[in-house]
């Protein structure tokens, strides 16, 4: 684990638990991970704030390899010049659990960017924007929240006779109901 002069935290091939910290003002203008850069190993963030960091990709948090788990964190006001103002998952895996990702800046206005080799899991968390090609998994509750957000943004189903409904009666409008 390295905390370098640019203000960011780099983790490679280690298991690290970071709890109750604010990581603010890190900068890697031409690289990834202005706040935290995960190059391998496992990082657990709990009740942390990642804000006002800058990078080309993944200004708040960049996962290049290994795994990062964020629980109860806030990732906001980060600025990426290329993609993933809040978070970029270029390789490895990121799990966001009860984490708020909002008001981050990137040319495509994406708070979360998932690259082709990245894996991204949401559990009771909904980022304000999502962009990329990687694999994304949603928990049942998060999927329902995401569907509601999409309907609010783009309006109801194209066929006026079709309504979004809990067709299978499980209490959640999800992909099963949309099939």
Short mmCIF file of N, CA and C in Angstrom, two decimals:
data_model
loop_
_atom_site.label_atom_id
_atom_site.label_comp_id
_atom_site.label_asym_id
_atom_site.label_seq_id
_atom_site.Cartn_x
_atom_site.Cartn_y
_atom_site.Cartn_z
N UNK A 1 0.86 -1.18 0.00
CA UNK A 1 0.00 0.00 0.00
C UNK A 1 0.90 1.23 0.00
N UNK A 2 0.62 2.14 -0.92
CA UNK A 2 1.42 3.35 -1.04
C UNK A 2 0.49 4.55 -1.03
N UNK A 3 0.80 5.54 -0.21
CA UNK A 3 0.12 6.83 -0.27
C UNK A 3 1.15 7.79 -0.85
N UNK A 4 0.96 8.17 -2.13
CA UNK A 4 2.02 8.91 -2.80
C UNK A 4 1.82 10.42 -2.72
N UNK A 5 2.79 11.17 -3.29
CA UNK A 5 2.78 12.63 -3.22
C UNK A 5 1.60 13.24 -3.95
N UNK A 6 1.02 12.52 -4.91
CA UNK A 6 -0.14 13.03 -5.64
C UNK A 6 -1.41 12.96 -4.79
N UNK A 7 -1.34 12.34 -3.61
CA UNK A 7 -2.48 12.28 -2.71
C UNK A 7 -3.34 11.06 -2.88
N UNK A 8 -2.95 10.13 -3.75
CA UNK A 8 -3.79 8.96 -3.93
C UNK A 8 -3.23 7.75 -3.19
N UNK A 9 -4.09 6.75 -3.01
CA UNK A 9 -3.72 5.51 -2.33
C UNK A 9 -3.63 4.42 -3.40
N UNK A 10 -2.51 3.74 -3.48
CA UNK A 10 -2.34 2.64 -4.44
C UNK A 10 -2.19 1.34 -3.68
N UNK A 11 -2.95 0.33 -4.10
CA UNK A 11 -2.92 -0.98 -3.45
C UNK A 11 -2.56 -2.02 -4.51
N UNK A 12 -1.52 -2.81 -4.23
CA UNK A 12 -1.13 -3.89 -5.15
C UNK A 12 -0.82 -5.14 -4.33
N UNK A 13 -1.54 -6.21 -4.66
CA UNK A 13 -1.28 -7.52 -4.06
C UNK A 13 -1.26 -7.50 -2.53
N UNK A 14 -2.24 -6.84 -1.95
CA UNK A 14 -2.38 -6.79 -0.49
C UNK A 14 -3.86 -6.84 -0.15
N UNK A 15 -4.16 -7.16 1.09
CA UNK A 15 -5.52 -7.06 1.60
C UNK A 15 -5.57 -5.86 2.53
N UNK A 16 -6.44 -4.91 2.21
CA UNK A 16 -6.47 -3.64 2.94
C UNK A 16 -7.91 -3.33 3.33
N UNK A 17 -8.10 -2.89 4.58
CA UNK A 17 -9.39 -2.46 5.09
C UNK A 17 -9.25 -0.98 5.43
N UNK A 18 -10.07 -0.13 4.79
CA UNK A 18 -10.05 1.31 5.06
C UNK A 18 -11.43 1.68 5.57
N UNK A 19 -11.50 2.20 6.80
CA UNK A 19 -12.80 2.50 7.40
C UNK A 19 -12.80 3.91 7.97
N UNK A 20 -13.87 4.68 7.64
CA UNK A 20 -14.09 5.99 8.23
C UNK A 20 -13.15 7.08 7.75
N UNK A 21 -12.54 6.93 6.59
CA UNK A 21 -11.61 7.93 6.09
C UNK A 21 -12.24 8.73 4.96
N UNK A 22 -11.75 9.95 4.79
CA UNK A 22 -12.07 10.76 3.61
C UNK A 22 -10.80 10.84 2.78
N UNK A 23 -10.92 10.45 1.53
CA UNK A 23 -9.79 10.53 0.60
C UNK A 23 -10.16 11.62 -0.39
N UNK A 24 -9.51 12.77 -0.23
CA UNK A 24 -9.90 14.00 -0.92
C UNK A 24 -8.68 14.64 -1.57
N UNK A 25 -8.85 15.14 -2.79
CA UNK A 25 -7.83 15.95 -3.42
C UNK A 25 -6.70 15.19 -4.10
N UNK A 26 -6.85 13.90 -4.32
CA UNK A 26 -5.82 13.15 -5.03
C UNK A 26 -5.85 13.48 -6.51
N UNK A 27 -4.68 13.39 -7.16
CA UNK A 27 -4.63 13.72 -8.58
C UNK A 27 -3.61 12.87 -9.31
N UNK A 28 -4.06 12.29 -10.41
CA UNK A 28 -3.21 11.56 -11.35
C UNK A 28 -3.72 11.97 -12.73
N UNK A 29 -3.34 13.13 -13.24
CA UNK A 29 -3.96 13.69 -14.44
C UNK A 29 -3.92 12.78 -15.67
N UNK A 30 -2.87 12.00 -15.83
CA UNK A 30 -2.74 11.15 -17.02
C UNK A 30 -2.92 9.67 -16.72
N UNK A 31 -3.41 9.33 -15.53
CA UNK A 31 -3.53 7.93 -15.16
C UNK A 31 -4.89 7.59 -14.59
N UNK A 32 -4.95 6.48 -13.89
CA UNK A 32 -6.19 5.97 -13.32
C UNK A 32 -6.11 5.99 -11.80
N UNK A 33 -7.23 6.35 -11.16
CA UNK A 33 -7.32 6.28 -9.70
C UNK A 33 -6.76 7.48 -8.98
N UNK A 34 -7.42 8.63 -9.10
CA UNK A 34 -6.98 9.82 -8.38
C UNK A 34 -7.10 9.68 -6.88
N UNK A 35 -8.15 9.00 -6.40
CA UNK A 35 -8.33 8.78 -4.96
C UNK A 35 -7.71 7.46 -4.54
N UNK A 36 -8.20 6.35 -5.12
CA UNK A 36 -7.68 5.01 -4.80
C UNK A 36 -7.49 4.25 -6.12
N UNK A 37 -6.35 3.58 -6.23
CA UNK A 37 -6.05 2.75 -7.40
C UNK A 37 -5.76 1.34 -6.91
N UNK A 38 -6.56 0.37 -7.34
CA UNK A 38 -6.39 -1.02 -6.94
C UNK A 38 -5.74 -1.77 -8.10
N UNK A 39 -4.51 -2.22 -7.89
CA UNK A 39 -3.74 -2.91 -8.93
C UNK A 39 -3.69 -4.42 -8.69
N UNK A 40 -4.28 -4.87 -7.62
CA UNK A 40 -4.31 -6.28 -7.27
C UNK A 40 -4.65 -6.42 -5.79
N UNK A 41 -4.88 -7.63 -5.35
CA UNK A 41 -5.24 -7.85 -3.96
C UNK A 41 -6.71 -7.54 -3.73
N UNK A 42 -7.00 -7.14 -2.48
CA UNK A 42 -8.39 -6.88 -2.09
C UNK A 42 -8.45 -5.66 -1.20
N UNK A 43 -9.37 -4.75 -1.52
CA UNK A 43 -9.57 -3.53 -0.74
C UNK A 43 -11.01 -3.48 -0.28
N UNK A 44 -11.22 -3.26 1.01
CA UNK A 44 -12.56 -3.07 1.57
C UNK A 44 -12.64 -1.64 2.08
N UNK A 45 -13.59 -0.89 1.55
CA UNK A 45 -13.84 0.49 1.99
C UNK A 45 -15.15 0.49 2.76
N UNK A 46 -15.12 1.05 3.95
CA UNK A 46 -16.35 1.10 4.74
C UNK A 46 -16.51 2.49 5.33
N UNK A 47 -17.70 3.07 5.09
CA UNK A 47 -18.03 4.40 5.62
C UNK A 47 -16.97 5.43 5.26
N UNK A 48 -16.56 5.44 4.01
CA UNK A 48 -15.54 6.37 3.53
C UNK A 48 -16.15 7.40 2.59
N UNK A 49 -15.42 8.47 2.37
CA UNK A 49 -15.78 9.49 1.39
C UNK A 49 -14.63 9.61 0.41
N UNK A 50 -14.94 9.51 -0.89
CA UNK A 50 -13.97 9.75 -1.96
C UNK A 50 -14.50 10.96 -2.73
N UNK A 51 -13.84 12.11 -2.59
CA UNK A 51 -14.37 13.34 -3.19
C UNK A 51 -13.25 14.24 -3.68
N UNK A 52 -13.58 15.02 -4.70
CA UNK A 52 -12.68 16.04 -5.23
C UNK A 52 -11.33 15.48 -5.69
N UNK A 53 -11.35 14.27 -6.24
CA UNK A 53 -10.14 13.68 -6.81
C UNK A 53 -10.17 13.86 -8.32
N UNK A 54 -8.98 13.82 -8.95
CA UNK A 54 -8.89 14.00 -10.40
C UNK A 54 -8.01 12.91 -11.00
N UNK A 55 -8.41 12.43 -12.20
CA UNK A 55 -7.62 11.46 -12.95
C UNK A 55 -8.15 11.42 -14.38
N UNK A 56 -7.42 10.74 -15.26
CA UNK A 56 -7.94 10.55 -16.61
C UNK A 56 -9.12 9.57 -16.57
N UNK A 57 -8.96 8.48 -15.81
CA UNK A 57 -9.98 7.44 -15.70
C UNK A 57 -10.14 7.08 -14.23
N UNK A 58 -11.39 6.95 -13.78
CA UNK A 58 -11.64 6.54 -12.39
C UNK A 58 -11.08 7.52 -11.38
N UNK A 59 -11.58 8.74 -11.43
CA UNK A 59 -11.02 9.78 -10.57
C UNK A 59 -11.16 9.46 -9.08
N UNK A 60 -12.31 8.93 -8.66
CA UNK A 60 -12.48 8.57 -7.25
C UNK A 60 -11.82 7.24 -6.92
N UNK A 61 -12.11 6.22 -7.75
CA UNK A 61 -11.63 4.85 -7.51
C UNK A 61 -11.43 4.16 -8.85
N UNK A 62 -10.27 3.56 -9.04
CA UNK A 62 -10.01 2.77 -10.25
C UNK A 62 -9.59 1.37 -9.83
N UNK A 63 -10.27 0.38 -10.38
CA UNK A 63 -9.92 -1.02 -10.13
C UNK A 63 -9.34 -1.57 -11.43
N UNK A 64 -8.04 -1.91 -11.40
CA UNK A 64 -7.36 -2.44 -12.57
C UNK A 64 -7.24 -3.96 -12.49
N UNK A 65 -7.12 -4.48 -11.29
CA UNK A 65 -7.03 -5.92 -11.04
C UNK A 65 -7.39 -6.14 -9.59
N UNK A 66 -7.67 -7.38 -9.22
CA UNK A 66 -8.05 -7.68 -7.84
C UNK A 66 -9.51 -7.34 -7.58
N UNK A 67 -9.82 -7.00 -6.34
CA UNK A 67 -11.21 -6.76 -5.94
C UNK A 67 -11.29 -5.59 -4.99
N UNK A 68 -12.32 -4.76 -5.17
CA UNK A 68 -12.63 -3.69 -4.23
C UNK A 68 -14.09 -3.82 -3.83
N UNK A 69 -14.35 -3.65 -2.54
CA UNK A 69 -15.71 -3.69 -2.00
C UNK A 69 -15.94 -2.39 -1.25
N UNK A 70 -17.00 -1.68 -1.62
CA UNK A 70 -17.35 -0.43 -0.96
C UNK A 70 -18.67 -0.61 -0.25
N UNK A 71 -18.71 -0.30 1.03
CA UNK A 71 -19.93 -0.45 1.82
C UNK A 71 -20.18 0.84 2.60
N UNK A 72 -21.34 1.44 2.36
CA UNK A 72 -21.72 2.64 3.11
C UNK A 72 -20.88 3.86 2.78
N UNK A 73 -20.31 3.92 1.58
CA UNK A 73 -19.44 5.04 1.21
C UNK A 73 -20.17 6.05 0.34
N UNK A 74 -19.57 7.22 0.19
CA UNK A 74 -20.04 8.25 -0.72
C UNK A 74 -18.91 8.59 -1.67
N UNK A 75 -19.20 8.54 -2.98
CA UNK A 75 -18.21 8.86 -4.01
C UNK A 75 -18.82 9.98 -4.85
N UNK A 76 -18.31 11.21 -4.68
CA UNK A 76 -18.92 12.34 -5.36
C UNK A 76 -17.90 13.43 -5.66
N UNK A 77 -18.27 14.30 -6.61
CA UNK A 77 -17.49 15.49 -6.98
C UNK A 77 -16.07 15.14 -7.44
N UNK A 78 -15.90 13.99 -8.08
CA UNK A 78 -14.62 13.62 -8.67
C UNK A 78 -14.67 13.96 -10.15
N UNK A 79 -13.51 14.21 -10.77
CA UNK A 79 -13.46 14.69 -12.15
C UNK A 79 -12.46 13.88 -12.97
N UNK A 80 -12.97 13.15 -13.98
CA UNK A 80 -12.12 12.37 -14.88
C UNK A 80 -12.12 13.02 -16.26
N UNK A 81 -10.96 13.10 -16.88
CA UNK A 81 -10.87 13.73 -18.20
C UNK A 81 -11.28 12.78 -19.32
N UNK A 82 -11.34 11.46 -19.05
CA UNK A 82 -11.70 10.49 -20.09
C UNK A 82 -13.00 9.76 -19.75
N UNK A 83 -13.03 9.00 -18.66
CA UNK A 83 -14.22 8.21 -18.31
C UNK A 83 -14.22 7.88 -16.83
N UNK A 84 -15.42 7.61 -16.29
CA UNK A 84 -15.54 7.17 -14.91
C UNK A 84 -15.15 8.22 -13.90
N UNK A 85 -15.87 9.31 -13.87
CA UNK A 85 -15.58 10.36 -12.91
C UNK A 85 -15.53 9.86 -11.48
N UNK A 86 -16.50 9.02 -11.11
CA UNK A 86 -16.51 8.45 -9.76
C UNK A 86 -15.70 7.19 -9.67
N UNK A 87 -16.01 6.22 -10.57
CA UNK A 87 -15.43 4.89 -10.49
C UNK A 87 -15.15 4.36 -11.89
N UNK A 88 -14.02 3.67 -12.06
CA UNK A 88 -13.73 2.93 -13.29
C UNK A 88 -13.29 1.52 -12.90
N UNK A 89 -13.89 0.53 -13.54
CA UNK A 89 -13.53 -0.87 -13.31
C UNK A 89 -12.98 -1.38 -14.65
N UNK A 90 -11.66 -1.38 -14.79
CA UNK A 90 -11.02 -1.75 -16.04
C UNK A 90 -10.64 -3.23 -16.05
N UNK A 91 -10.45 -3.79 -14.88
CA UNK A 91 -10.15 -5.21 -14.70
C UNK A 91 -10.54 -5.55 -13.28
N UNK A 92 -10.52 -6.80 -12.94
CA UNK A 92 -10.90 -7.19 -11.59
C UNK A 92 -12.39 -6.99 -11.34
N UNK A 93 -12.74 -6.77 -10.07
CA UNK A 93 -14.15 -6.73 -9.67
C UNK A 93 -14.38 -5.65 -8.64
N UNK A 94 -15.51 -4.95 -8.78
CA UNK A 94 -15.92 -3.94 -7.81
C UNK A 94 -17.33 -4.26 -7.35
N UNK A 95 -17.54 -4.26 -6.03
CA UNK A 95 -18.86 -4.43 -5.44
C UNK A 95 -19.21 -3.13 -4.71
N UNK A 96 -20.32 -2.52 -5.10
CA UNK A 96 -20.84 -1.35 -4.38
C UNK A 96 -22.04 -1.79 -3.57
N UNK A 97 -21.94 -1.68 -2.26
CA UNK A 97 -23.04 -2.05 -1.36
C UNK A 97 -23.41 -0.81 -0.56
N UNK A 98 -24.69 -0.40 -0.72
CA UNK A 98 -25.20 0.77 0.01
C UNK A 98 -24.24 1.95 -0.12
N UNK A 99 -23.77 2.17 -1.33
CA UNK A 99 -22.83 3.24 -1.64
C UNK A 99 -23.48 4.22 -2.60
N UNK A 100 -23.28 5.51 -2.34
CA UNK A 100 -23.82 6.57 -3.18
C UNK A 100 -22.72 7.04 -4.13
N UNK A 101 -23.01 6.99 -5.43
CA UNK A 101 -22.09 7.50 -6.45
C UNK A 101 -22.86 8.57 -7.22
N UNK A 102 -22.47 9.84 -7.03
CA UNK A 102 -23.26 10.92 -7.62
C UNK A 102 -22.40 12.14 -7.92
N UNK A 103 -22.91 12.95 -8.83
CA UNK A 103 -22.34 14.27 -9.12
C UNK A 103 -20.85 14.22 -9.45
N UNK A 104 -20.45 13.21 -10.21
CA UNK A 104 -19.08 13.11 -10.70
C UNK A 104 -19.04 13.59 -12.14
N UNK A 105 -17.86 13.94 -12.63
CA UNK A 105 -17.73 14.53 -13.96
C UNK A 105 -16.81 13.69 -14.83
N UNK A 106 -17.24 13.46 -16.07
CA UNK A 106 -16.42 12.84 -17.12
C UNK A 106 -17.04 13.29 -18.44
N UNK A 107 -16.29 13.23 -19.55
CA UNK A 107 -16.85 13.71 -20.82
C UNK A 107 -18.20 13.09 -21.17
N UNK A 108 -18.41 11.85 -20.83
CA UNK A 108 -19.70 11.21 -21.08
C UNK A 108 -20.62 11.32 -19.87
N UNK A 109 -20.27 12.14 -18.92
CA UNK A 109 -21.01 12.36 -17.67
C UNK A 109 -21.21 11.07 -16.88
N UNK A 110 -20.34 10.12 -17.05
CA UNK A 110 -20.51 8.83 -16.39
C UNK A 110 -19.87 8.83 -15.00
N UNK A 111 -20.65 8.49 -14.00
CA UNK A 111 -20.09 8.31 -12.66
C UNK A 111 -19.38 6.98 -12.55
N UNK A 112 -19.88 5.97 -13.29
CA UNK A 112 -19.27 4.64 -13.25
C UNK A 112 -18.98 4.19 -14.68
N UNK A 113 -17.72 3.79 -14.93
CA UNK A 113 -17.34 3.23 -16.23
C UNK A 113 -16.85 1.81 -15.99
N UNK A 114 -17.41 0.85 -16.73
CA UNK A 114 -17.00 -0.55 -16.61
C UNK A 114 -16.37 -0.96 -17.93
N UNK A 115 -15.07 -1.26 -17.91
CA UNK A 115 -14.36 -1.70 -19.12
C UNK A 115 -14.71 -3.13 -19.45
N UNK A 116 -14.28 -3.56 -20.64
CA UNK A 116 -14.62 -4.90 -21.13
C UNK A 116 -14.13 -6.01 -20.21
N UNK A 117 -13.02 -5.80 -19.51
CA UNK A 117 -12.48 -6.83 -18.61
C UNK A 117 -12.94 -6.65 -17.16
N UNK A 118 -13.73 -5.62 -16.90
CA UNK A 118 -14.16 -5.35 -15.53
C UNK A 118 -15.45 -6.06 -15.19
N UNK A 119 -15.63 -6.34 -13.89
CA UNK A 119 -16.88 -6.91 -13.37
C UNK A 119 -17.37 -6.00 -12.27
N UNK A 120 -18.68 -5.73 -12.28
CA UNK A 120 -19.25 -4.72 -11.40
C UNK A 120 -20.54 -5.25 -10.81
N UNK A 121 -20.68 -5.21 -9.49
CA UNK A 121 -21.86 -5.72 -8.79
C UNK A 121 -22.44 -4.61 -7.93
N UNK A 122 -23.74 -4.38 -8.06
CA UNK A 122 -24.45 -3.41 -7.22
C UNK A 122 -25.35 -4.14 -6.26
N UNK A 123 -25.28 -3.77 -4.98
CA UNK A 123 -26.16 -4.34 -3.97
C UNK A 123 -26.75 -3.16 -3.19
N UNK A 124 -28.04 -2.92 -3.39
CA UNK A 124 -28.72 -1.79 -2.73
C UNK A 124 -27.99 -0.48 -2.95
N UNK A 125 -27.48 -0.28 -4.16
CA UNK A 125 -26.82 0.97 -4.53
C UNK A 125 -27.18 1.26 -5.97
N UNK A 126 -27.44 2.52 -6.27
CA UNK A 126 -27.72 2.91 -7.64
C UNK A 126 -26.88 4.13 -7.97
N UNK A 127 -25.92 3.97 -8.87
CA UNK A 127 -25.15 5.15 -9.29
C UNK A 127 -26.02 6.04 -10.16
N UNK A 128 -25.68 7.33 -10.24
CA UNK A 128 -26.51 8.21 -11.05
C UNK A 128 -26.32 7.96 -12.54
N UNK A 129 -25.20 7.37 -12.96
CA UNK A 129 -24.99 7.04 -14.36
C UNK A 129 -24.07 5.84 -14.47
N UNK A 130 -24.22 5.08 -15.56
CA UNK A 130 -23.41 3.89 -15.79
C UNK A 130 -23.06 3.83 -17.27
N UNK A 131 -21.77 3.57 -17.57
CA UNK A 131 -21.31 3.55 -18.94
C UNK A 131 -20.26 2.47 -19.08
N UNK A 132 -20.24 1.75 -20.17
CA UNK A 132 -19.16 0.82 -20.42
C UNK A 132 -19.62 -0.50 -20.98
N UNK A 133 -18.68 -1.40 -21.15
CA UNK A 133 -18.92 -2.66 -21.82
C UNK A 133 -18.82 -3.86 -20.91
N UNK A 134 -18.34 -3.68 -19.70
CA UNK A 134 -18.09 -4.82 -18.82
C UNK A 134 -19.34 -5.50 -18.31
N UNK A 135 -19.14 -6.50 -17.49
CA UNK A 135 -20.25 -7.27 -16.93
C UNK A 135 -20.78 -6.57 -15.68
N UNK A 136 -22.09 -6.33 -15.65
CA UNK A 136 -22.73 -5.66 -14.52
C UNK A 136 -23.80 -6.57 -13.95
N UNK A 137 -23.81 -6.75 -12.63
CA UNK A 137 -24.84 -7.54 -11.96
C UNK A 137 -25.57 -6.62 -10.98
N UNK A 138 -26.88 -6.75 -10.94
CA UNK A 138 -27.70 -5.92 -10.06
C UNK A 138 -28.38 -6.83 -9.04
N UNK A 139 -28.44 -6.38 -7.80
CA UNK A 139 -29.25 -7.12 -6.84
C UNK A 139 -30.72 -6.89 -7.19
N UNK A 140 -31.63 -7.72 -6.67
CA UNK A 140 -33.05 -7.57 -7.00
C UNK A 140 -33.55 -6.17 -6.66
N UNK A 141 -33.22 -5.67 -5.50
CA UNK A 141 -33.69 -4.35 -5.12
C UNK A 141 -33.07 -3.28 -6.00
N UNK A 142 -31.80 -3.39 -6.29
CA UNK A 142 -31.15 -2.39 -7.12
C UNK A 142 -31.69 -2.42 -8.54
N UNK A 143 -32.01 -3.59 -9.07
CA UNK A 143 -32.57 -3.67 -10.41
C UNK A 143 -33.91 -2.96 -10.45
N UNK A 144 -34.74 -3.15 -9.44
CA UNK A 144 -36.02 -2.46 -9.39
C UNK A 144 -35.81 -0.95 -9.33
N UNK A 145 -34.83 -0.51 -8.54
CA UNK A 145 -34.52 0.91 -8.47
C UNK A 145 -34.04 1.43 -9.82
N UNK A 146 -33.23 0.63 -10.49
CA UNK A 146 -32.70 1.03 -11.80
C UNK A 146 -33.83 1.12 -12.83
N UNK A 147 -34.75 0.15 -12.86
CA UNK A 147 -35.88 0.20 -13.78
C UNK A 147 -36.70 1.46 -13.52
N UNK A 148 -36.96 1.77 -12.26
CA UNK A 148 -37.72 2.97 -11.91
C UNK A 148 -36.99 4.22 -12.39
N UNK A 149 -35.66 4.25 -12.24
CA UNK A 149 -34.88 5.39 -12.68
C UNK A 149 -34.95 5.53 -14.21
N UNK A 150 -34.86 4.42 -14.94
CA UNK A 150 -34.94 4.46 -16.40
C UNK A 150 -36.32 4.93 -16.87
N UNK A 151 -37.37 4.45 -16.23
CA UNK A 151 -38.73 4.87 -16.59
C UNK A 151 -38.90 6.36 -16.31
N UNK A 152 -38.36 6.83 -15.18
CA UNK A 152 -38.46 8.25 -14.85
C UNK A 152 -37.71 9.10 -15.87
N UNK A 153 -36.57 8.61 -16.35
CA UNK A 153 -35.75 9.37 -17.28
C UNK A 153 -36.33 9.35 -18.69
N UNK A 154 -36.78 8.18 -19.19
CA UNK A 154 -37.19 8.04 -20.58
C UNK A 154 -38.68 7.84 -20.78
N UNK A 155 -39.43 7.79 -19.73
CA UNK A 155 -40.87 7.66 -19.86
C UNK A 155 -41.32 6.21 -19.85
N UNK A 156 -42.63 6.03 -20.01
CA UNK A 156 -43.20 4.67 -19.93
C UNK A 156 -42.83 3.82 -21.14
N UNK A 157 -43.23 2.57 -21.10
CA UNK A 157 -42.97 1.61 -22.18
C UNK A 157 -43.50 2.17 -23.49
N UNK A 158 -42.85 1.84 -24.63
CA UNK A 158 -43.30 2.34 -25.93
C UNK A 158 -44.73 1.93 -26.27
N UNK A 159 -45.16 0.75 -25.88
CA UNK A 159 -46.52 0.29 -26.16
C UNK A 159 -47.44 0.78 -25.05
N UNK A 160 -48.37 1.69 -25.34
CA UNK A 160 -49.22 2.24 -24.29
C UNK A 160 -50.05 1.18 -23.57
N UNK A 161 -50.28 0.04 -24.20
CA UNK A 161 -51.05 -1.02 -23.56
C UNK A 161 -50.24 -1.82 -22.57
N UNK A 162 -48.91 -1.69 -22.62
CA UNK A 162 -48.02 -2.42 -21.71
C UNK A 162 -47.67 -1.54 -20.52
N UNK A 163 -47.74 -2.05 -19.34
CA UNK A 163 -47.33 -1.33 -18.15
C UNK A 163 -46.23 -2.12 -17.47
N UNK A 164 -45.33 -1.41 -16.79
CA UNK A 164 -44.36 -2.11 -15.95
C UNK A 164 -45.13 -2.62 -14.75
N UNK A 165 -45.10 -3.90 -14.55
CA UNK A 165 -45.88 -4.48 -13.47
C UNK A 165 -45.12 -5.65 -12.85
N UNK A 166 -45.44 -5.92 -11.63
CA UNK A 166 -44.88 -7.06 -10.92
C UNK A 166 -45.67 -8.29 -11.35
N UNK A 167 -45.33 -8.81 -12.52
CA UNK A 167 -46.11 -9.90 -13.10
C UNK A 167 -45.98 -11.21 -12.36
N UNK A 168 -44.82 -11.46 -11.73
CA UNK A 168 -44.67 -12.74 -11.04
C UNK A 168 -45.02 -12.64 -9.54
N UNK A 169 -45.45 -11.47 -9.08
CA UNK A 169 -45.95 -11.30 -7.73
C UNK A 169 -44.91 -11.39 -6.62
N UNK A 170 -43.61 -11.14 -6.95
CA UNK A 170 -42.59 -11.23 -5.91
C UNK A 170 -42.34 -9.90 -5.20
N UNK A 171 -43.12 -8.87 -5.54
CA UNK A 171 -42.98 -7.58 -4.87
C UNK A 171 -41.95 -6.67 -5.50
N UNK A 172 -41.32 -7.11 -6.61
CA UNK A 172 -40.27 -6.33 -7.26
C UNK A 172 -40.50 -6.35 -8.77
N UNK A 173 -40.42 -5.18 -9.41
CA UNK A 173 -40.43 -5.14 -10.88
C UNK A 173 -38.99 -5.32 -11.30
N UNK A 174 -38.70 -6.44 -11.96
CA UNK A 174 -37.33 -6.73 -12.35
C UNK A 174 -37.29 -7.36 -13.73
N UNK A 175 -36.10 -7.84 -14.14
CA UNK A 175 -35.92 -8.39 -15.48
C UNK A 175 -36.89 -9.54 -15.77
N UNK A 176 -37.25 -10.34 -14.76
CA UNK A 176 -38.17 -11.44 -14.96
C UNK A 176 -39.54 -10.89 -15.40
N UNK A 177 -39.96 -9.78 -14.82
CA UNK A 177 -41.24 -9.19 -15.18
C UNK A 177 -41.22 -8.54 -16.56
N UNK A 178 -40.05 -8.13 -17.03
CA UNK A 178 -39.94 -7.45 -18.31
C UNK A 178 -39.81 -8.41 -19.48
N UNK A 179 -39.55 -9.69 -19.21
CA UNK A 179 -39.33 -10.68 -20.30
C UNK A 179 -40.62 -11.00 -21.01
#
